[in-house]
Amino acid sequence: MSDAFEHNPGDHEDPMSGPTWLIGFIGTIILIVIVLAVTALLKFTETDAQEQLLVAPDLAELVEIRSRDTARLSGEPRVVEFLDVQGNRSTRLVIPIEEAVQHVADEFSGTGPQAASDLDTVES
């Protein structure tokens, strides 16, 4: 008499290929759906966290900086002292940006006083 133990007596065939393929296909589809869902959730969470960290806190500071810069660009003409790289002090006339744009446009269009004097020097 043999002492061999068969855990499933009488079942010596391979599993059917149809259900094996079906379980494999369904498992693959479920795995793809889970990976895509986790990726989308991570991207959404990452974008939301970046917005909370980068955009929201700086809004008040950004408004303050913009208003300060706008005031500097559109303020009255004034004389300002500058300190250059060598440590020399110099004074400059600061004019509003609209006026500066008009001066540059006149200079390059040939209608401004600077352009007329440049033409005189070129012709001489």
CSV table of C-alpha atoms in Angstrom, one decimal:
chain,number,residue,atom,x,y,z
A,1,MET,CA,0.0,0.0,0.0
A,2,SER,CA,1.2,3.4,-0.9
A,3,ASP,CA,1.4,6.3,1.6
A,4,ALA,CA,0.9,9.0,-1.1
A,5,PHE,CA,-1.9,11.5,-0.4
A,6,GLU,CA,-3.8,13.2,-3.2
A,7,HIS,CA,-5.5,16.4,-2.1
A,8,ASN,CA,-7.9,16.3,-5.0
A,9,PRO,CA,-8.5,12.7,-6.0
A,10,GLY,CA,-9.6,12.1,-9.6
A,11,ASP,CA,-8.9,15.7,-10.9
A,12,HIS,CA,-5.8,15.4,-13.1
A,13,GLU,CA,-6.7,17.8,-16.0
A,14,ASP,CA,-5.5,21.3,-16.8
A,15,PRO,CA,-7.9,24.1,-16.2
A,16,MET,CA,-10.1,25.2,-19.1
A,17,SER,CA,-8.5,27.9,-21.3
A,18,GLY,CA,-11.6,30.1,-21.7
A,19,PRO,CA,-12.1,31.0,-18.0
A,20,THR,CA,-8.4,31.4,-17.5
A,21,TRP,CA,-8.2,33.9,-20.4
A,22,LEU,CA,-11.4,35.7,-19.1
A,23,ILE,CA,-10.0,36.1,-15.6
A,24,GLY,CA,-6.7,37.3,-17.0
A,25,PHE,CA,-8.4,39.8,-19.3
A,26,ILE,CA,-10.7,41.1,-16.5
A,27,GLY,CA,-7.8,41.4,-14.1
A,28,THR,CA,-5.7,43.4,-16.6
A,29,ILE,CA,-8.6,45.8,-17.2
A,30,ILE,CA,-9.1,46.3,-13.5
A,31,LEU,CA,-5.4,46.9,-13.0
A,32,ILE,CA,-5.4,49.5,-15.8
A,33,VAL,CA,-8.4,51.3,-14.4
A,34,ILE,CA,-6.9,51.3,-10.9
A,35,VAL,CA,-3.6,52.7,-12.1
A,36,LEU,CA,-5.3,55.5,-14.2
A,37,ALA,CA,-7.6,56.4,-11.2
A,38,VAL,CA,-4.7,56.6,-8.8
A,39,THR,CA,-2.7,58.7,-11.4
A,40,ALA,CA,-5.7,61.1,-11.9
A,41,LEU,CA,-6.2,61.4,-8.1
A,42,LEU,CA,-2.5,62.1,-7.6
A,43,LYS,CA,-2.5,64.8,-10.3
A,44,PHE,CA,-5.6,66.4,-9.0
A,45,THR,CA,-4.2,66.5,-5.4
A,46,GLU,CA,-0.8,67.8,-6.6
A,47,THR,CA,-2.4,70.6,-8.7
A,48,ASP,CA,-4.7,71.6,-5.8
A,49,ALA,CA,-1.7,71.6,-3.4
A,50,GLN,CA,0.4,73.7,-5.7
A,51,GLU,CA,-2.5,76.2,-6.1
A,52,GLN,CA,-2.9,76.5,-2.4
A,53,LEU,CA,0.9,76.9,-1.8
A,54,LEU,CA,1.9,79.0,-4.7
A,55,VAL,CA,-1.1,81.1,-5.8
A,56,ALA,CA,-3.3,81.9,-2.9
A,57,PRO,CA,-0.7,83.2,-0.3
A,58,ASP,CA,1.1,85.5,-2.7
A,59,LEU,CA,-2.0,87.2,-4.0
A,60,ALA,CA,-2.0,90.0,-1.4
A,61,GLU,CA,1.7,90.5,-1.8
A,62,LEU,CA,1.4,90.5,-5.5
A,63,VAL,CA,-1.3,93.1,-5.5
A,64,GLU,CA,0.9,95.3,-3.2
A,65,ILE,CA,3.9,94.9,-5.4
A,66,ARG,CA,1.9,95.7,-8.6
A,67,SER,CA,0.3,98.8,-7.0
A,68,ARG,CA,3.8,100.1,-5.8
A,69,ASP,CA,5.3,99.5,-9.2
A,70,THR,CA,2.4,101.2,-11.0
A,71,ALA,CA,2.8,104.2,-8.7
A,72,ARG,CA,6.5,104.3,-9.6
A,73,LEU,CA,5.9,104.0,-13.3
A,74,SER,CA,3.0,106.5,-13.5
A,75,GLY,CA,4.1,109.0,-10.8
A,76,GLU,CA,5.0,112.7,-11.4
A,77,PRO,CA,8.4,113.5,-12.9
A,78,ARG,CA,11.0,113.6,-10.2
A,79,VAL,CA,14.8,113.6,-9.7
A,80,VAL,CA,16.2,110.5,-8.1
A,81,GLU,CA,19.7,109.8,-6.8
A,82,PHE,CA,21.3,106.5,-7.9
A,83,LEU,CA,24.4,104.7,-6.7
A,84,ASP,CA,26.2,102.9,-9.5
A,85,VAL,CA,28.4,99.8,-9.3
A,86,GLN,CA,31.6,101.8,-8.7
A,87,GLY,CA,29.9,103.7,-5.8
A,88,ASN,CA,29.5,107.0,-7.7
A,89,ARG,CA,26.3,108.9,-7.0
A,90,SER,CA,24.3,110.3,-9.9
A,91,THR,CA,21.0,111.9,-10.3
A,92,ARG,CA,18.4,111.0,-12.9
A,93,LEU,CA,15.1,112.4,-14.1
A,94,VAL,CA,12.4,109.8,-13.7
A,95,ILE,CA,9.3,110.4,-15.9
A,96,PRO,CA,6.0,108.6,-16.2
A,97,ILE,CA,6.1,105.5,-18.5
A,98,GLU,CA,3.5,107.0,-20.9
A,99,GLU,CA,5.7,110.1,-21.4
A,100,ALA,CA,8.8,107.9,-21.9
A,101,VAL,CA,7.0,105.8,-24.5
A,102,GLN,CA,6.0,108.9,-26.3
A,103,HIS,CA,9.5,110.3,-26.3
A,104,VAL,CA,10.9,107.0,-27.7
A,105,ALA,CA,8.2,106.8,-30.3
A,106,ASP,CA,8.9,110.4,-31.4
A,107,GLU,CA,12.6,109.7,-31.5
A,108,PHE,CA,12.3,106.6,-33.7
A,109,SER,CA,9.6,108.1,-36.0
A,110,GLY,CA,11.8,111.0,-36.8
A,111,THR,CA,9.4,113.7,-35.4
A,112,GLY,CA,11.1,114.3,-32.0
A,113,PRO,CA,13.8,116.9,-31.2
A,114,GLN,CA,16.4,114.2,-30.6
A,115,ALA,CA,15.8,112.6,-34.0
A,116,ALA,CA,16.2,116.0,-35.8
A,117,SER,CA,19.5,116.7,-34.1
A,118,ASP,CA,20.7,113.2,-34.9
A,119,LEU,CA,19.9,113.7,-38.6
A,120,ASP,CA,21.9,117.0,-38.6
A,121,THR,CA,24.9,115.2,-37.2
A,122,VAL,CA,24.7,112.4,-39.7
A,123,GLU,CA,24.4,114.7,-42.7
A,124,SER,CA,27.4,116.8,-41.6
